[in-house]
mmCIF file of C-alpha atoms in Angstrom:
data_model
loop_
_atom_site.group_PDB
_atom_site.id
_atom_site.type_symbol
_atom_site.label_atom_id
_atom_site.label_comp_id
_atom_site.label_asym_id
_atom_site.label_seq_id
_atom_site.Cartn_x
_atom_site.Cartn_y
_atom_site.Cartn_z
ATOM 1 C CA UNK V 16 69.547 30.423 -11.034
ATOM 2 C CA UNK V 17 70.792 31.658 -14.401
ATOM 3 C CA UNK V 18 68.529 34.050 -16.348
ATOM 4 C CA UNK V 19 66.475 34.957 -13.293
ATOM 5 C CA UNK V 20 66.534 38.190 -11.294
ATOM 6 C CA UNK V 21 68.687 37.287 -8.320
ATOM 7 C CA UNK V 22 69.166 39.042 -4.997
ATOM 8 C CA UNK V 23 72.448 38.123 -3.334
ATOM 9 C CA UNK V 24 72.172 38.648 0.431
ATOM 10 C CA UNK V 25 75.469 38.683 2.324
ATOM 11 C CA UNK V 26 77.718 40.805 4.530
ATOM 12 C CA UNK V 27 80.245 43.497 3.780
ATOM 13 C CA UNK V 28 82.960 41.147 5.058
ATOM 14 C CA UNK V 29 82.370 38.702 2.222
ATOM 15 C CA UNK V 30 82.456 41.585 -0.224
ATOM 16 C CA UNK V 31 85.762 42.865 1.193
ATOM 17 C CA UNK V 32 87.294 39.364 1.043
ATOM 18 C CA UNK V 33 86.271 38.916 -2.613
ATOM 19 C CA UNK V 34 83.789 36.082 -2.061
ATOM 20 C CA UNK V 35 80.782 38.135 -3.217
ATOM 21 C CA UNK V 36 82.397 38.909 -6.585
ATOM 22 C CA UNK V 37 83.121 35.207 -7.158
ATOM 23 C CA UNK V 38 79.479 34.315 -6.528
ATOM 24 C CA UNK V 39 78.323 37.141 -8.822
ATOM 25 C CA UNK V 40 80.506 35.765 -11.620
ATOM 26 C CA UNK V 41 78.805 32.388 -11.264
ATOM 27 C CA UNK V 42 75.329 33.962 -11.332
ATOM 28 C CA UNK V 43 75.784 36.259 -14.327
ATOM 29 C CA UNK V 44 76.343 39.835 -13.107
ATOM 30 C CA UNK V 45 73.585 41.389 -15.206
ATOM 31 C CA UNK V 46 70.856 39.710 -13.146
ATOM 32 C CA UNK V 47 72.224 40.174 -9.627
ATOM 33 C CA UNK V 48 71.404 42.845 -7.089
ATOM 34 C CA UNK V 49 73.647 42.715 -4.022
ATOM 35 C CA UNK V 50 72.498 43.449 -0.494
ATOM 36 C CA UNK V 51 75.720 43.188 1.483
ATOM 37 C CA UNK V 52 75.025 45.116 4.659
ATOM 38 C CA UNK V 53 73.336 42.409 6.719
ATOM 39 C CA UNK V 54 74.204 42.747 10.399
ATOM 40 C CA UNK V 55 74.273 40.059 13.074
ATOM 41 C CA UNK V 56 70.772 39.500 14.459
ATOM 42 C CA UNK V 57 68.780 41.220 11.685
ATOM 43 C CA UNK V 58 66.439 43.973 12.831
ATOM 44 C CA UNK V 59 62.809 44.280 11.728
ATOM 45 C CA UNK V 60 63.320 47.893 10.638
ATOM 46 C CA UNK V 61 66.261 46.905 8.396
ATOM 47 C CA UNK V 62 64.130 44.269 6.684
ATOM 48 C CA UNK V 63 61.144 46.585 6.286
ATOM 49 C CA UNK V 64 63.398 49.221 4.716
ATOM 50 C CA UNK V 65 64.619 46.680 2.138
ATOM 51 C CA UNK V 66 61.279 45.050 1.404
ATOM 52 C CA UNK V 67 59.929 47.650 -1.026
ATOM 53 C CA UNK V 68 63.232 47.973 -2.875
ATOM 54 C CA UNK V 69 63.507 44.218 -3.308
ATOM 55 C CA UNK V 70 59.873 44.020 -4.410
ATOM 56 C CA UNK V 71 60.423 46.748 -7.039
ATOM 57 C CA UNK V 72 63.441 44.882 -8.442
ATOM 58 C CA UNK V 73 61.224 41.938 -9.400
ATOM 59 C CA UNK V 74 63.451 39.454 -7.590
ATOM 60 C CA UNK V 75 62.804 35.824 -8.538
ATOM 61 C CA UNK V 76 65.486 34.053 -6.466
ATOM 62 C CA UNK V 77 67.347 34.954 -3.284
ATOM 63 C CA UNK V 78 70.857 33.608 -2.751
ATOM 64 C CA UNK V 79 71.943 33.915 0.900
ATOM 65 C CA UNK V 80 75.710 33.712 1.381
ATOM 66 C CA UNK V 81 76.678 33.784 5.041
ATOM 67 C CA UNK V 82 75.828 32.574 8.495
ATOM 68 C CA UNK V 83 72.504 32.296 10.266
ATOM 69 C CA UNK V 84 71.706 36.012 10.264
ATOM 70 C CA UNK V 85 72.232 36.291 6.512
ATOM 71 C CA UNK V 86 70.238 33.160 5.756
ATOM 72 C CA UNK V 87 67.425 34.251 8.091
ATOM 73 C CA UNK V 88 67.372 37.646 6.345
ATOM 74 C CA UNK V 89 67.031 35.941 2.976
ATOM 75 C CA UNK V 90 64.302 33.640 4.252
ATOM 76 C CA UNK V 91 62.264 36.444 5.813
ATOM 77 C CA UNK V 92 62.581 38.688 2.738
ATOM 78 C CA UNK V 93 61.497 35.737 0.603
ATOM 79 C CA UNK V 94 58.406 35.166 2.686
ATOM 80 C CA UNK V 95 57.431 38.825 3.027
ATOM 81 C CA UNK V 96 57.819 39.602 -0.666
ATOM 82 C CA UNK V 97 55.487 36.708 -1.451
ATOM 83 C CA UNK V 98 52.673 37.985 0.756
ATOM 84 C CA UNK V 99 49.491 39.455 -0.639
ATOM 85 C CA UNK V 100 49.934 43.228 -0.718
ATOM 86 C CA UNK V 101 47.085 43.815 1.762
ATOM 87 C CA UNK V 102 48.738 41.515 4.299
ATOM 88 C CA UNK V 103 52.447 42.081 3.899
ATOM 89 C CA UNK V 104 53.552 44.090 6.944
ATOM 90 C CA UNK V 105 56.479 42.281 8.496
ATOM 91 C CA UNK V 106 55.728 43.368 12.060
ATOM 92 C CA UNK V 107 52.194 41.974 11.802
ATOM 93 C CA UNK V 108 53.447 38.629 10.501
ATOM 94 C CA UNK V 109 56.100 38.394 13.181
ATOM 95 C CA UNK V 110 53.479 38.954 15.847
ATOM 96 C CA UNK V 111 51.653 35.876 14.595
ATOM 97 C CA UNK V 112 54.859 33.892 14.230
ATOM 98 C CA UNK V 113 53.774 31.835 11.237
ATOM 99 C CA UNK V 114 53.237 32.036 7.526
ATOM 100 C CA UNK V 115 50.099 30.787 5.879
ATOM 101 C CA UNK V 116 50.525 27.915 3.453
ATOM 102 C CA UNK V 117 48.671 29.969 0.840
ATOM 103 C CA UNK V 118 51.485 32.496 0.821
ATOM 104 C CA UNK V 119 53.788 32.215 -2.143
ATOM 105 C CA UNK V 120 57.476 32.810 -1.663
ATOM 106 C CA UNK V 121 60.625 33.627 -3.533
ATOM 107 C CA UNK V 122 62.933 30.555 -3.639
ATOM 108 C CA UNK V 123 66.002 30.794 -1.407
ATOM 109 C CA UNK V 124 69.348 29.183 -2.184
ATOM 110 C CA UNK V 125 71.398 29.050 1.030
ATOM 111 C CA UNK V 126 75.200 29.052 0.939
ATOM 112 C CA UNK V 127 76.156 28.657 4.604
ATOM 113 C CA UNK V 128 79.568 29.865 5.659
ATOM 114 C CA UNK V 129 79.436 28.661 9.247
ATOM 115 C CA UNK V 130 78.582 25.327 10.792
ATOM 116 C CA UNK V 131 76.653 26.618 13.774
ATOM 117 C CA UNK V 132 73.053 27.600 13.092
ATOM 118 C CA UNK V 133 71.708 25.076 10.599
ATOM 119 C CA UNK V 134 69.496 27.838 9.186
ATOM 120 C CA UNK V 135 70.073 26.456 5.686
ATOM 121 C CA UNK V 136 68.046 23.315 6.522
ATOM 122 C CA UNK V 137 65.393 24.540 8.970
ATOM 123 C CA UNK V 138 61.935 26.104 8.520
ATOM 124 C CA UNK V 139 62.681 28.800 11.110
ATOM 125 C CA UNK V 140 63.951 32.372 11.035
ATOM 126 C CA UNK V 141 64.666 34.851 13.803
ATOM 127 C CA UNK V 142 64.657 38.639 13.642
ATOM 128 C CA UNK V 143 64.975 41.238 16.334
ATOM 129 C CA UNK V 144 63.359 44.525 17.166
ATOM 130 C CA UNK V 145 66.089 46.348 19.025
ATOM 131 C CA UNK V 146 63.889 49.314 19.912
ATOM 132 C CA UNK V 147 61.478 47.226 21.977
ATOM 133 C CA UNK V 148 64.083 44.557 22.837
ATOM 134 C CA UNK V 149 61.947 41.796 21.299
ATOM 135 C CA UNK V 150 63.045 38.668 19.505
ATOM 136 C CA UNK V 151 60.670 37.229 16.920
ATOM 137 C CA UNK V 152 60.795 33.706 15.606
ATOM 138 C CA UNK V 153 58.906 32.683 12.502
ATOM 139 C CA UNK V 154 58.234 29.146 11.401
ATOM 140 C CA UNK V 155 56.663 27.374 8.483
ATOM 141 C CA UNK V 156 57.518 25.292 5.459
ATOM 142 C CA UNK V 157 57.660 28.486 3.424
ATOM 143 C CA UNK V 158 60.845 29.438 5.301
ATOM 144 C CA UNK V 159 62.705 26.291 4.325
ATOM 145 C CA UNK V 160 65.311 27.133 1.673
ATOM 146 C CA UNK V 161 64.679 25.465 -1.664
ATOM 147 C CA UNK V 162 68.349 24.536 -1.970
ATOM 148 C CA UNK V 163 71.318 24.438 0.393
ATOM 149 C CA UNK V 164 74.804 24.278 -1.071
ATOM 150 C CA UNK V 165 77.273 23.347 1.631
ATOM 151 C CA UNK V 166 80.846 24.047 0.585
ATOM 152 C CA UNK V 167 83.361 23.831 3.436
ATOM 153 C CA UNK V 168 85.726 26.050 1.456
ATOM 154 C CA UNK V 169 83.356 28.968 2.114
ATOM 155 C CA UNK V 170 84.274 28.819 5.794
ATOM 156 C CA UNK V 171 87.939 29.461 5.010
ATOM 157 C CA UNK V 172 87.422 33.153 4.262
ATOM 158 C CA UNK V 173 85.985 33.824 7.708
ATOM 159 C CA UNK V 174 88.084 35.252 10.495
ATOM 160 C CA UNK V 175 89.283 32.558 12.924
ATOM 161 C CA UNK V 176 87.140 34.003 15.748
ATOM 162 C CA UNK V 177 83.943 33.682 13.675
ATOM 163 C CA UNK V 178 84.709 30.088 12.794
ATOM 164 C CA UNK V 179 85.363 29.190 16.434
ATOM 165 C CA UNK V 180 82.182 30.939 17.620
ATOM 166 C CA UNK V 181 79.969 28.921 15.279
#
């Protein structure tokens, strides 16, 4: 991923524990934008708020460091950013549940930190709409991460409770 505009998607916990800065050092800090406020069960409105910003940054690769919610966030942002501008509304795509094969996408590199969801190796992503209490699942080959790097040492920085819950 060197010499490409990279979006690092993660949580504030990984930033506080110093893991985010270690990944940034490996990716060359001058090409990384960090989105480290991903919450459990990502909400549609959160992703829509980030979409335009990420699009304006000219992101070429998304690195998702975290559990299923982080990886799903990276996968959905990847797919939405790749949509034709006239057909890019996330809520509309979620209603259909699938991505068209003609859609391009931003490659996702998944760095899972839990062993529970398997999001790093599946063509599925789930997001929520808390307002209407809906859960949306998307599927399609376009949601499959291009690369998954499984390093068991990444699980060591998690709190014990998070590790046991996965």
